[in-house]
Amino acid sequence: MFLRIDHIGIACRDLEEKIRLFSDTFDLTVVAREVNEEQGVKEAMLHISDGEGGGSYIQLLEPLSEDSPVGKFLAKRGEGVHHVAFGVRDVADAMGKISERGVRLLDERPRHGSMDSRIAFLHPKDVGGVLTELVQAAGR
Amino acid sequence: MFLRIDHIGIACRDLEEKIRLFSDTFDLTVVAREVNEEQGVKEAMLHISDGEGGGSYIQLLEPLSEDSPVGKFLAKRGEGVHHVAFGVRDVADAMGKISERGVRLLDERPRHGSMDSRIAFLHPKDVGGVLTELVQAAGR
């Protein structure tokens, strides 16, 4: 079902500072920046490698407001890993299978993710405390 | 410097239960199990994909005791992502470069990791709150 680890989503307070830290320390390149109003974040994708069906990235996330999901996460847990994401071939198909197996979905249907992907989140309480995202990368 | 996301390390209270959850829900296969007395964990590696220089995995970690690092993590944070790991070609070389760039290392020299890899951890306070591991996979 999983083609690759798509990205590790890291919550931070200052996106530009963390882009500099990660790119300078690990020789990484920013390949996309966007603001996702629906999710209440501005973000950057730092490319690590290419794999089946898409790439692997570090995703840096700065909240647009304190009462957004990532804003609340920062207030409670501080900076660090917010979620992890796995690449799938067909996100709707994966959502169906996973739901049948008893894991709750946070999204009823796929929504828009980074770099025109289609994504869905799974309930962290059903996945060992890990906020888990499914990613169907945009066709290339 | 990074060839791939090597693994996502997830702390759990019951390794066998979580192996069943992740393998059944996501069709993953356990490719290695081991006990690492030095790190105070028993662990399992669930294979996701193959990439440059090695594979990508979910690593499930159950502490051997409450006063081990993963045991303390569970008591403080509960189950969830404990660390993330990136594949490098030469761990000693990567450690040197990263240290020169001002990020503190938790290990002075490479040590033994999962599946005969050579690994080193970076200080999470210098990497955006993320406990970060470098992995040089065993020659194949």
PDB file of C-alpha atoms in Angstrom:
ATOM      1  CA  MET A   1       0.000   0.000   0.000  1.00  0.00           C
ATOM      2  CA  PHE A   2       2.841   2.400   0.878  1.00  0.00           C
ATOM      3  CA  LEU A   3       5.152   3.282  -2.015  1.00  0.00           C
ATOM      4  CA  ARG A   4       7.548   5.426   0.002  1.00  0.00           C
ATOM      5  CA  ILE A   5       7.884   7.687   3.023  1.00  0.00           C
ATOM      6  CA  ASP A   6       6.616  10.879   1.394  1.00  0.00           C
ATOM      7  CA  HIS A   7       7.571  13.375   4.059  1.00  0.00           C
ATOM      8  CA  ILE A   8       8.185  14.168   7.696  1.00  0.00           C
ATOM      9  CA  GLY A   9       6.173  17.214   8.757  1.00  0.00           C
ATOM     10  CA  ILE A  10       8.003  19.375  11.296  1.00  0.00           C
ATOM     11  CA  ALA A  11       6.236  22.152  13.207  1.00  0.00           C
ATOM     12  CA  CYS A  12       8.297  25.301  13.723  1.00  0.00           C
ATOM     13  CA  ARG A  13       7.828  28.869  14.940  1.00  0.00           C
ATOM     14  CA  ASP A  14       9.922  30.601  12.269  1.00  0.00           C
ATOM     15  CA  LEU A  15       9.794  29.031   8.818  1.00  0.00           C
ATOM     16  CA  GLU A  16      12.621  31.088   7.295  1.00  0.00           C
ATOM     17  CA  GLU A  17      14.966  30.358  10.190  1.00  0.00           C
ATOM     18  CA  LYS A  18      14.300  26.619   9.970  1.00  0.00           C
ATOM     19  CA  ILE A  19      14.656  26.566   6.176  1.00  0.00           C
ATOM     20  CA  ARG A  20      18.119  28.053   6.649  1.00  0.00           C
ATOM     21  CA  LEU A  21      18.979  25.571   9.416  1.00  0.00           C
ATOM     22  CA  PHE A  22      17.907  22.462   7.502  1.00  0.00           C
ATOM     23  CA  SER A  23      19.230  23.522   4.109  1.00  0.00           C
ATOM     24  CA  ASP A  24      22.588  24.745   5.442  1.00  0.00           C
ATOM     25  CA  THR A  25      23.181  21.829   7.823  1.00  0.00           C
ATOM     26  CA  PHE A  26      22.112  19.015   5.513  1.00  0.00           C
ATOM     27  CA  ASP A  27      22.661  20.482   1.998  1.00  0.00           C
ATOM     28  CA  LEU A  28      18.928  20.338   1.220  1.00  0.00           C
ATOM     29  CA  THR A  29      17.093  22.386  -1.404  1.00  0.00           C
ATOM     30  CA  VAL A  30      13.651  23.970  -1.070  1.00  0.00           C
ATOM     31  CA  VAL A  31      11.547  22.761  -4.001  1.00  0.00           C
ATOM     32  CA  ALA A  32       8.179  24.273  -3.013  1.00  0.00           C
ATOM     33  CA  ARG A  33       6.742  26.919  -0.731  1.00  0.00           C
ATOM     34  CA  GLU A  34       3.061  27.516  -0.211  1.00  0.00           C
ATOM     35  CA  VAL A  35       0.416  28.856   2.113  1.00  0.00           C
ATOM     36  CA  ASN A  36      -2.417  26.451   2.900  1.00  0.00           C
ATOM     37  CA  GLU A  37      -5.192  28.577   4.409  1.00  0.00           C
ATOM     38  CA  GLU A  38      -7.423  25.537   4.935  1.00  0.00           C
ATOM     39  CA  GLN A  39      -4.811  23.905   7.156  1.00  0.00           C
ATOM     40  CA  GLY A  40      -3.660  27.200   8.645  1.00  0.00           C
ATOM     41  CA  VAL A  41       0.001  26.839   7.712  1.00  0.00           C
ATOM     42  CA  LYS A  42       2.739  28.243   5.567  1.00  0.00           C
ATOM     43  CA  GLU A  43       5.185  25.582   4.542  1.00  0.00           C
ATOM     44  CA  ALA A  44       8.265  24.571   2.614  1.00  0.00           C
ATOM     45  CA  MET A  45       9.243  21.233   1.092  1.00  0.00           C
ATOM     46  CA  LEU A  46      12.948  20.294   1.188  1.00  0.00           C
ATOM     47  CA  HIS A  47      13.801  17.542  -1.269  1.00  0.00           C
ATOM     48  CA  ILE A  48      15.600  14.417  -0.067  1.00  0.00           C
ATOM     49  CA  SER A  49      15.185  11.770  -2.769  1.00  0.00           C
ATOM     50  CA  ASP A  50      12.960  10.479  -5.558  1.00  0.00           C
ATOM     51  CA  GLY A  51      11.079   7.216  -5.285  1.00  0.00           C
ATOM     52  CA  GLU A  52       8.165   5.237  -6.659  1.00  0.00           C
ATOM     53  CA  GLY A  53       5.244   7.532  -7.457  1.00  0.00           C
ATOM     54  CA  GLY A  54       6.858  10.658  -6.024  1.00  0.00           C
ATOM     55  CA  GLY A  55       9.592  12.099  -3.861  1.00  0.00           C
ATOM     56  CA  SER A  56      10.613  12.147  -0.216  1.00  0.00           C
ATOM     57  CA  TYR A  57      10.829  15.442   1.638  1.00  0.00           C
ATOM     58  CA  ILE A  58      11.191  17.262   4.909  1.00  0.00           C
ATOM     59  CA  GLN A  59       8.151  19.518   5.249  1.00  0.00           C
ATOM     60  CA  LEU A  60       8.564  22.568   7.483  1.00  0.00           C
ATOM     61  CA  LEU A  61       5.323  24.019   8.852  1.00  0.00           C
ATOM     62  CA  GLU A  62       4.742  27.400  10.492  1.00  0.00           C
ATOM     63  CA  PRO A  63       1.217  28.075  11.778  1.00  0.00           C
ATOM     64  CA  LEU A  64      -0.734  31.057  10.434  1.00  0.00           C
ATOM     65  CA  SER A  65      -2.387  31.528  13.833  1.00  0.00           C
ATOM     66  CA  GLU A  66      -2.154  30.214  17.383  1.00  0.00           C
ATOM     67  CA  ASP A  67      -5.545  28.518  17.166  1.00  0.00           C
ATOM     68  CA  SER A  68      -4.679  26.500  14.043  1.00  0.00           C
ATOM     69  CA  PRO A  69      -3.858  22.783  14.508  1.00  0.00           C
ATOM     70  CA  VAL A  70      -0.116  23.388  14.163  1.00  0.00           C
ATOM     71  CA  GLY A  71      -0.346  26.463  16.415  1.00  0.00           C
ATOM     72  CA  LYS A  72      -1.983  24.376  19.140  1.00  0.00           C
ATOM     73  CA  PHE A  73       0.580  21.616  18.639  1.00  0.00           C
ATOM     74  CA  LEU A  74       3.437  24.109  19.177  1.00  0.00           C
ATOM     75  CA  ALA A  75       1.823  25.497  22.332  1.00  0.00           C
ATOM     76  CA  LYS A  76       1.413  22.014  23.777  1.00  0.00           C
ATOM     77  CA  ARG A  77       4.488  20.111  22.532  1.00  0.00           C
ATOM     78  CA  GLY A  78       6.927  22.676  21.210  1.00  0.00           C
ATOM     79  CA  GLU A  79       8.810  22.407  17.938  1.00  0.00           C
ATOM     80  CA  GLY A  80       9.317  18.944  16.484  1.00  0.00           C
ATOM     81  CA  VAL A  81       7.737  16.223  14.364  1.00  0.00           C
ATOM     82  CA  HIS A  82       4.064  17.026  13.805  1.00  0.00           C
ATOM     83  CA  HIS A  83       3.103  14.213  11.405  1.00  0.00           C
ATOM     84  CA  VAL A  84       4.484  11.652   8.982  1.00  0.00           C
ATOM     85  CA  ALA A  85       3.234  10.964   5.465  1.00  0.00           C
ATOM     86  CA  PHE A  86       3.354   7.927   3.220  1.00  0.00           C
ATOM     87  CA  GLY A  87       2.992   7.868  -0.552  1.00  0.00           C
ATOM     88  CA  VAL A  88       0.183   5.755  -2.023  1.00  0.00           C
ATOM     89  CA  ARG A  89      -0.847   5.156  -5.616  1.00  0.00           C
ATOM     90  CA  ASP A  90      -4.524   6.030  -5.096  1.00  0.00           C
ATOM     91  CA  VAL A  91      -5.479   7.889  -1.935  1.00  0.00           C
ATOM     92  CA  ALA A  92      -9.207   7.137  -2.148  1.00  0.00           C
ATOM     93  CA  ASP A  93      -8.503   3.426  -2.553  1.00  0.00           C
ATOM     94  CA  ALA A  94      -6.072   3.437   0.404  1.00  0.00           C
ATOM     95  CA  MET A  95      -8.598   5.342   2.555  1.00  0.00           C
ATOM     96  CA  GLY A  96     -11.204   2.663   1.831  1.00  0.00           C
ATOM     97  CA  LYS A  97      -8.933  -0.230   2.749  1.00  0.00           C
ATOM     98  CA  ILE A  98      -7.613   1.422   5.896  1.00  0.00           C
ATOM     99  CA  SER A  99     -11.093   2.359   7.081  1.00  0.00           C
ATOM    100  CA  GLU A 100     -12.327  -1.215   6.541  1.00  0.00           C
ATOM    101  CA  ARG A 101      -9.494  -2.368   8.797  1.00  0.00           C
ATOM    102  CA  GLY A 102     -10.814  -0.286  11.688  1.00  0.00           C
ATOM    103  CA  VAL A 103      -8.608   2.823  11.579  1.00  0.00           C
ATOM    104  CA  ARG A 104     -10.560   6.069  11.709  1.00  0.00           C
ATOM    105  CA  LEU A 105     -10.000   8.697   9.023  1.00  0.00           C
ATOM    106  CA  LEU A 106      -9.868  12.391   9.886  1.00  0.00           C
ATOM    107  CA  ASP A 107     -10.945  13.239   6.329  1.00  0.00           C
ATOM    108  CA  GLU A 108     -14.072  11.881   4.686  1.00  0.00           C
ATOM    109  CA  ARG A 109     -12.662  12.506   1.242  1.00  0.00           C
ATOM    110  CA  PRO A 110      -9.254  13.410  -0.203  1.00  0.00           C
ATOM    111  CA  ARG A 111      -8.259  17.050   0.018  1.00  0.00           C
ATOM    112  CA  HIS A 112      -5.605  19.277  -1.468  1.00  0.00           C
ATOM    113  CA  GLY A 113      -2.061  18.866  -0.113  1.00  0.00           C
ATOM    114  CA  SER A 114       1.439  20.152  -0.838  1.00  0.00           C
ATOM    115  CA  MET A 115       2.518  20.412  -4.462  1.00  0.00           C
ATOM    116  CA  ASP A 116      -0.953  19.573  -5.800  1.00  0.00           C
ATOM    117  CA  SER A 117      -1.068  16.191  -4.086  1.00  0.00           C
ATOM    118  CA  ARG A 118      -4.275  14.579  -2.870  1.00  0.00           C
ATOM    119  CA  ILE A 119      -4.091  13.746   0.823  1.00  0.00           C
ATOM    120  CA  ALA A 120      -5.985  12.367   3.792  1.00  0.00           C
ATOM    121  CA  PHE A 121      -5.136  12.111   7.482  1.00  0.00           C
ATOM    122  CA  LEU A 122      -5.681   9.111   9.758  1.00  0.00           C
ATOM    123  CA  HIS A 123      -6.630   9.366  13.424  1.00  0.00           C
ATOM    124  CA  PRO A 124      -3.425   9.318  15.488  1.00  0.00           C
ATOM    125  CA  LYS A 125      -5.075   7.347  18.306  1.00  0.00           C
ATOM    126  CA  ASP A 126      -5.613   4.463  15.889  1.00  0.00           C
ATOM    127  CA  VAL A 127      -2.027   4.548  14.547  1.00  0.00           C
ATOM    128  CA  GLY A 128       0.111   4.315  17.673  1.00  0.00           C
ATOM    129  CA  GLY A 129      -0.028   8.010  18.519  1.00  0.00           C
ATOM    130  CA  VAL A 130       1.307   9.016  15.085  1.00  0.00           C
ATOM    131  CA  LEU A 131      -0.600  11.610  13.076  1.00  0.00           C
ATOM    132  CA  THR A 132      -0.399   9.820   9.726  1.00  0.00           C
ATOM    133  CA  GLU A 133      -1.027  11.295   6.288  1.00  0.00           C
ATOM    134  CA  LEU A 134      -1.605   9.492   2.993  1.00  0.00           C
ATOM    135  CA  VAL A 135      -0.246  11.271  -0.102  1.00  0.00           C
ATOM    136  CA  GLN A 136      -1.054  10.676  -3.741  1.00  0.00           C
ATOM    137  CA  ALA A 137       1.479  12.847  -5.542  1.00  0.00           C
ATOM    138  CA  ALA A 138       0.387  14.943  -8.505  1.00  0.00           C
ATOM    139  CA  GLY A 139       0.937  13.257 -11.866  1.00  0.00           C
ATOM    140  CA  ARG A 140       4.298  14.144 -13.371  1.00  0.00           C
TER     141      ARG A 140
ATOM    142  CA  MET B   1      24.250  14.488   2.175  1.00  0.00           C
ATOM    143  CA  PHE B   2      20.965  12.629   2.724  1.00  0.00           C
ATOM    144  CA  LEU B   3      20.330   9.723   0.344  1.00  0.00           C
ATOM    145  CA  ARG B   4      16.863   8.859   1.662  1.00  0.00           C
ATOM    146  CA  ILE B   5      14.594   8.934   4.688  1.00  0.00           C
ATOM    147  CA  ASP B   6      15.869   5.743   6.332  1.00  0.00           C
ATOM    148  CA  HIS B   7      13.214   5.283   8.984  1.00  0.00           C
ATOM    149  CA  ILE B   8      10.690   6.800  11.332  1.00  0.00           C
ATOM    150  CA  GLY B   9      11.214   5.509  14.869  1.00  0.00           C
ATOM    151  CA  ILE B  10       7.955   5.083  16.782  1.00  0.00           C
ATOM    152  CA  ALA B  11       7.916   4.474  20.541  1.00  0.00           C
ATOM    153  CA  CYS B  12       5.306   1.991  21.742  1.00  0.00           C
ATOM    154  CA  ARG B  13       4.378   0.110  24.893  1.00  0.00           C
ATOM    155  CA  ASP B  14       3.654  -3.263  23.300  1.00  0.00           C
ATOM    156  CA  LEU B  15       5.830  -4.168  20.325  1.00  0.00           C
ATOM    157  CA  GLU B  16       3.846  -7.234  19.232  1.00  0.00           C
ATOM    158  CA  GLU B  17       0.549  -5.367  19.307  1.00  0.00           C
ATOM    159  CA  LYS B  18       1.955  -2.507  17.232  1.00  0.00           C
ATOM    160  CA  ILE B  19       3.611  -4.870  14.735  1.00  0.00           C
ATOM    161  CA  ARG B  20       0.178  -6.400  14.151  1.00  0.00           C
ATOM    162  CA  LEU B  21      -1.462  -2.968  13.852  1.00  0.00           C
ATOM    163  CA  PHE B  22       1.017  -1.563  11.330  1.00  0.00           C
ATOM    164  CA  SER B  23       1.441  -4.734   9.280  1.00  0.00           C
ATOM    165  CA  ASP B  24      -2.286  -5.501   9.112  1.00  0.00           C
ATOM    166  CA  THR B  25      -3.421  -1.924   8.444  1.00  0.00           C
ATOM    167  CA  PHE B  26      -0.794  -0.977   5.882  1.00  0.00           C
ATOM    168  CA  ASP B  27       0.254  -4.381   4.398  1.00  0.00           C
ATOM    169  CA  LEU B  28       3.795  -4.016   5.750  1.00  0.00           C
ATOM    170  CA  THR B  29       6.281  -6.826   6.379  1.00  0.00           C
ATOM    171  CA  VAL B  30       8.666  -7.163   9.307  1.00  0.00           C
ATOM    172  CA  VAL B  31      12.159  -7.624   7.900  1.00  0.00           C
ATOM    173  CA  ALA B  32      14.183  -7.514  11.137  1.00  0.00           C
ATOM    174  CA  ARG B  33      13.691  -7.840  14.862  1.00  0.00           C
ATOM    175  CA  GLU B  34      16.377  -7.243  17.427  1.00  0.00           C
ATOM    176  CA  VAL B  35      17.149  -6.327  20.994  1.00  0.00           C
ATOM    177  CA  ASN B  36      19.599  -3.450  21.433  1.00  0.00           C
ATOM    178  CA  GLU B  37      20.732  -3.588  25.079  1.00  0.00           C
ATOM    179  CA  GLU B  38      22.932  -0.498  24.643  1.00  0.00           C
ATOM    180  CA  GLN B  39      19.911   1.594  23.639  1.00  0.00           C
ATOM    181  CA  GLY B  40      17.535  -0.225  25.991  1.00  0.00           C
ATOM    182  CA  VAL B  41      15.003  -1.242  23.323  1.00  0.00           C
ATOM    183  CA  LYS B  42      13.538  -4.174  21.506  1.00  0.00           C
ATOM    184  CA  GLU B  43      12.559  -3.263  18.004  1.00  0.00           C
ATOM    185  CA  ALA B  44      11.166  -4.291  14.658  1.00  0.00           C
ATOM    186  CA  MET B  45      11.785  -2.867  11.189  1.00  0.00           C
ATOM    187  CA  LEU B  46       8.833  -2.815   8.763  1.00  0.00           C
ATOM    188  CA  HIS B  47       9.914  -2.403   5.170  1.00  0.00           C
ATOM    189  CA  ILE B  48       8.410   0.370   3.037  1.00  0.00           C
ATOM    190  CA  SER B  49      10.662   0.812   0.000  1.00  0.00           C
ATOM    191  CA  ASP B  50      14.199   0.513  -1.321  1.00  0.00           C
ATOM    192  CA  GLY B  51      16.275   3.530  -2.228  1.00  0.00           C
ATOM    193  CA  GLU B  52      19.801   4.771  -2.765  1.00  0.00           C
ATOM    194  CA  GLY B  53      22.204   3.114  -0.340  1.00  0.00           C
ATOM    195  CA  GLY B  54      19.505   1.280   1.625  1.00  0.00           C
ATOM    196  CA  GLY B  55      15.818   0.979   2.397  1.00  0.00           C
ATOM    197  CA  SER B  56      13.099   2.995   4.102  1.00  0.00           C
ATOM    198  CA  TYR B  57      11.328   1.570   7.128  1.00  0.00           C
ATOM    199  CA  ILE B  58       8.995   2.132  10.017  1.00  0.00           C
ATOM    200  CA  GLN B  59      10.910   1.214  13.170  1.00  0.00           C
ATOM    201  CA  LEU B  60       8.822   0.196  16.181  1.00  0.00           C
ATOM    202  CA  LEU B  61      10.552   0.562  19.558  1.00  0.00           C
ATOM    203  CA  GLU B  62       9.526  -0.891  22.913  1.00  0.00           C
ATOM    204  CA  PRO B  63      11.687   0.072  25.900  1.00  0.00           C
ATOM    205  CA  LEU B  64      13.411  -2.633  27.925  1.00  0.00           C
ATOM    206  CA  SER B  65      12.970  -0.573  31.105  1.00  0.00           C
ATOM    207  CA  GLU B  66      11.218   2.559  32.296  1.00  0.00           C
ATOM    208  CA  ASP B  67      14.494   4.389  32.864  1.00  0.00           C
ATOM    209  CA  SER B  68      15.763   3.846  29.307  1.00  0.00           C
ATOM    210  CA  PRO B  69      15.564   6.790  26.881  1.00  0.00           C
ATOM    211  CA  VAL B  70      12.495   5.376  25.117  1.00  0.00           C
ATOM    212  CA  GLY B  71      10.921   4.454  28.486  1.00  0.00           C
ATOM    213  CA  LYS B  72      11.322   8.046  29.676  1.00  0.00           C
ATOM    214  CA  PHE B  73       9.967   9.345  26.363  1.00  0.00           C
ATOM    215  CA  LEU B  74       6.819   7.213  26.760  1.00  0.00           C
ATOM    216  CA  ALA B  75       6.283   8.403  30.333  1.00  0.00           C
ATOM    217  CA  LYS B  76       6.564  12.048  29.261  1.00  0.00           C
ATOM    218  CA  ARG B  77       5.025  12.124  25.759  1.00  0.00           C
ATOM    219  CA  GLY B  78       3.136   8.856  25.312  1.00  0.00           C
ATOM    220  CA  GLU B  79       3.288   6.691  22.219  1.00  0.00           C
ATOM    221  CA  GLY B  80       4.293   8.343  18.942  1.00  0.00           C
ATOM    222  CA  VAL B  81       7.237   9.422  16.818  1.00  0.00           C
ATOM    223  CA  HIS B  82      10.451   9.179  18.853  1.00  0.00           C
ATOM    224  CA  HIS B  83      13.018  10.052  16.172  1.00  0.00           C
ATOM    225  CA  VAL B  84      13.608  10.232  12.440  1.00  0.00           C
ATOM    226  CA  ALA B  85      16.584   8.842  10.551  1.00  0.00           C
ATOM    227  CA  PHE B  86      18.238   9.763   7.266  1.00  0.00           C
ATOM    228  CA  GLY B  87      20.473   7.571   5.159  1.00  0.00           C
ATOM    229  CA  VAL B  88      23.998   8.818   4.422  1.00  0.00           C
ATOM    230  CA  ARG B  89      26.827   7.264   2.425  1.00  0.00           C
ATOM    231  CA  ASP B  90      29.456   7.634   5.159  1.00  0.00           C
ATOM    232  CA  VAL B  91      28.271   8.345   8.688  1.00  0.00           C
ATOM    233  CA  ALA B  92      31.651   9.530  10.004  1.00  0.00           C
ATOM    234  CA  ASP B  93      31.989  11.973   7.112  1.00  0.00           C
ATOM    235  CA  ALA B  94      28.449  13.300   7.660  1.00  0.00           C
ATOM    236  CA  MET B  95      29.093  13.678  11.401  1.00  0.00           C
ATOM    237  CA  GLY B  96      32.174  15.780  10.659  1.00  0.00           C
ATOM    238  CA  LYS B  97      30.370  18.101   8.253  1.00  0.00           C
ATOM    239  CA  ILE B  98      27.330  18.534  10.494  1.00  0.00           C
ATOM    240  CA  SER B  99      29.453  19.224  13.558  1.00  0.00           C
ATOM    241  CA  GLU B 100      31.457  21.858  11.651  1.00  0.00           C
ATOM    242  CA  ARG B 101      28.171  23.569  10.849  1.00  0.00           C
ATOM    243  CA  GLY B 102      27.373  24.016  14.548  1.00  0.00           C
ATOM    244  CA  VAL B 103      24.973  21.146  15.257  1.00  0.00           C
ATOM    245  CA  ARG B 104      25.891  19.148  18.346  1.00  0.00           C
ATOM    246  CA  LEU B 105      26.275  15.379  18.056  1.00  0.00           C
ATOM    247  CA  LEU B 106      25.007  13.061  20.780  1.00  0.00           C
ATOM    248  CA  ASP B 107      27.557  10.444  19.717  1.00  0.00           C
ATOM    249  CA  GLU B 108      31.286  11.076  19.516  1.00  0.00           C
ATOM    250  CA  ARG B 109      31.743   8.202  17.097  1.00  0.00           C
ATOM    251  CA  PRO B 110      29.441   5.956  15.055  1.00  0.00           C
ATOM    252  CA  ARG B 111      27.769   3.121  16.913  1.00  0.00           C
ATOM    253  CA  HIS B 112      25.885  -0.011  16.043  1.00  0.00           C
ATOM    254  CA  GLY B 113      22.308   0.426  14.784  1.00  0.00           C
ATOM    255  CA  SER B 114      19.524  -1.689  13.349  1.00  0.00           C
ATOM    256  CA  MET B 115      20.436  -4.326  10.769  1.00  0.00           C
ATOM    257  CA  ASP B 116      24.184  -3.819  11.247  1.00  0.00           C
ATOM    258  CA  SER B 117      24.048  -0.167  10.237  1.00  0.00           C
ATOM    259  CA  ARG B 118      26.422   2.447  11.610  1.00  0.00           C
ATOM    260  CA  ILE B 119      24.552   5.314  13.205  1.00  0.00           C
ATOM    261  CA  ALA B 120      24.882   8.573  15.124  1.00  0.00           C
ATOM    262  CA  PHE B 121      22.332  10.869  16.753  1.00  0.00           C
ATOM    263  CA  LEU B 122      22.213  14.662  16.541  1.00  0.00           C
ATOM    264  CA  HIS B 123      21.079  16.918  19.385  1.00  0.00           C
ATOM    265  CA  PRO B 124      17.344  17.587  18.936  1.00  0.00           C
ATOM    266  CA  LYS B 125      17.679  21.149  20.277  1.00  0.00           C
ATOM    267  CA  ASP B 126      19.947  21.969  17.322  1.00  0.00           C
ATOM    268  CA  VAL B 127      17.612  20.366  14.734  1.00  0.00           C
ATOM    269  CA  GLY B 128      14.264  22.041  15.378  1.00  0.00           C
ATOM    270  CA  GLY B 129      13.210  19.774  18.234  1.00  0.00           C
ATOM    271  CA  VAL B 130      13.655  16.636  16.113  1.00  0.00           C
ATOM    272  CA  LEU B 131      15.774  13.799  17.474  1.00  0.00           C
ATOM    273  CA  THR B 132      17.672  13.049  14.255  1.00  0.00           C
ATOM    274  CA  GLU B 133      19.672   9.947  13.421  1.00  0.00           C
ATOM    275  CA  LEU B 134      22.189   9.397  10.632  1.00  0.00           C
ATOM    276  CA  VAL B 135      22.288   5.880   9.188  1.00  0.00           C
ATOM    277  CA  GLN B 136      24.937   4.258   7.047  1.00  0.00           C
ATOM    278  CA  ALA B 137      23.317   1.003   6.003  1.00  0.00           C
ATOM    279  CA  ALA B 138      25.335  -2.219   6.084  1.00  0.00           C
ATOM    280  CA  GLY B 139      26.931  -3.137   2.749  1.00  0.00           C
ATOM    281  CA  ARG B 140      24.677  -5.368   0.715  1.00  0.00           C
TER     282      ARG B 140
END
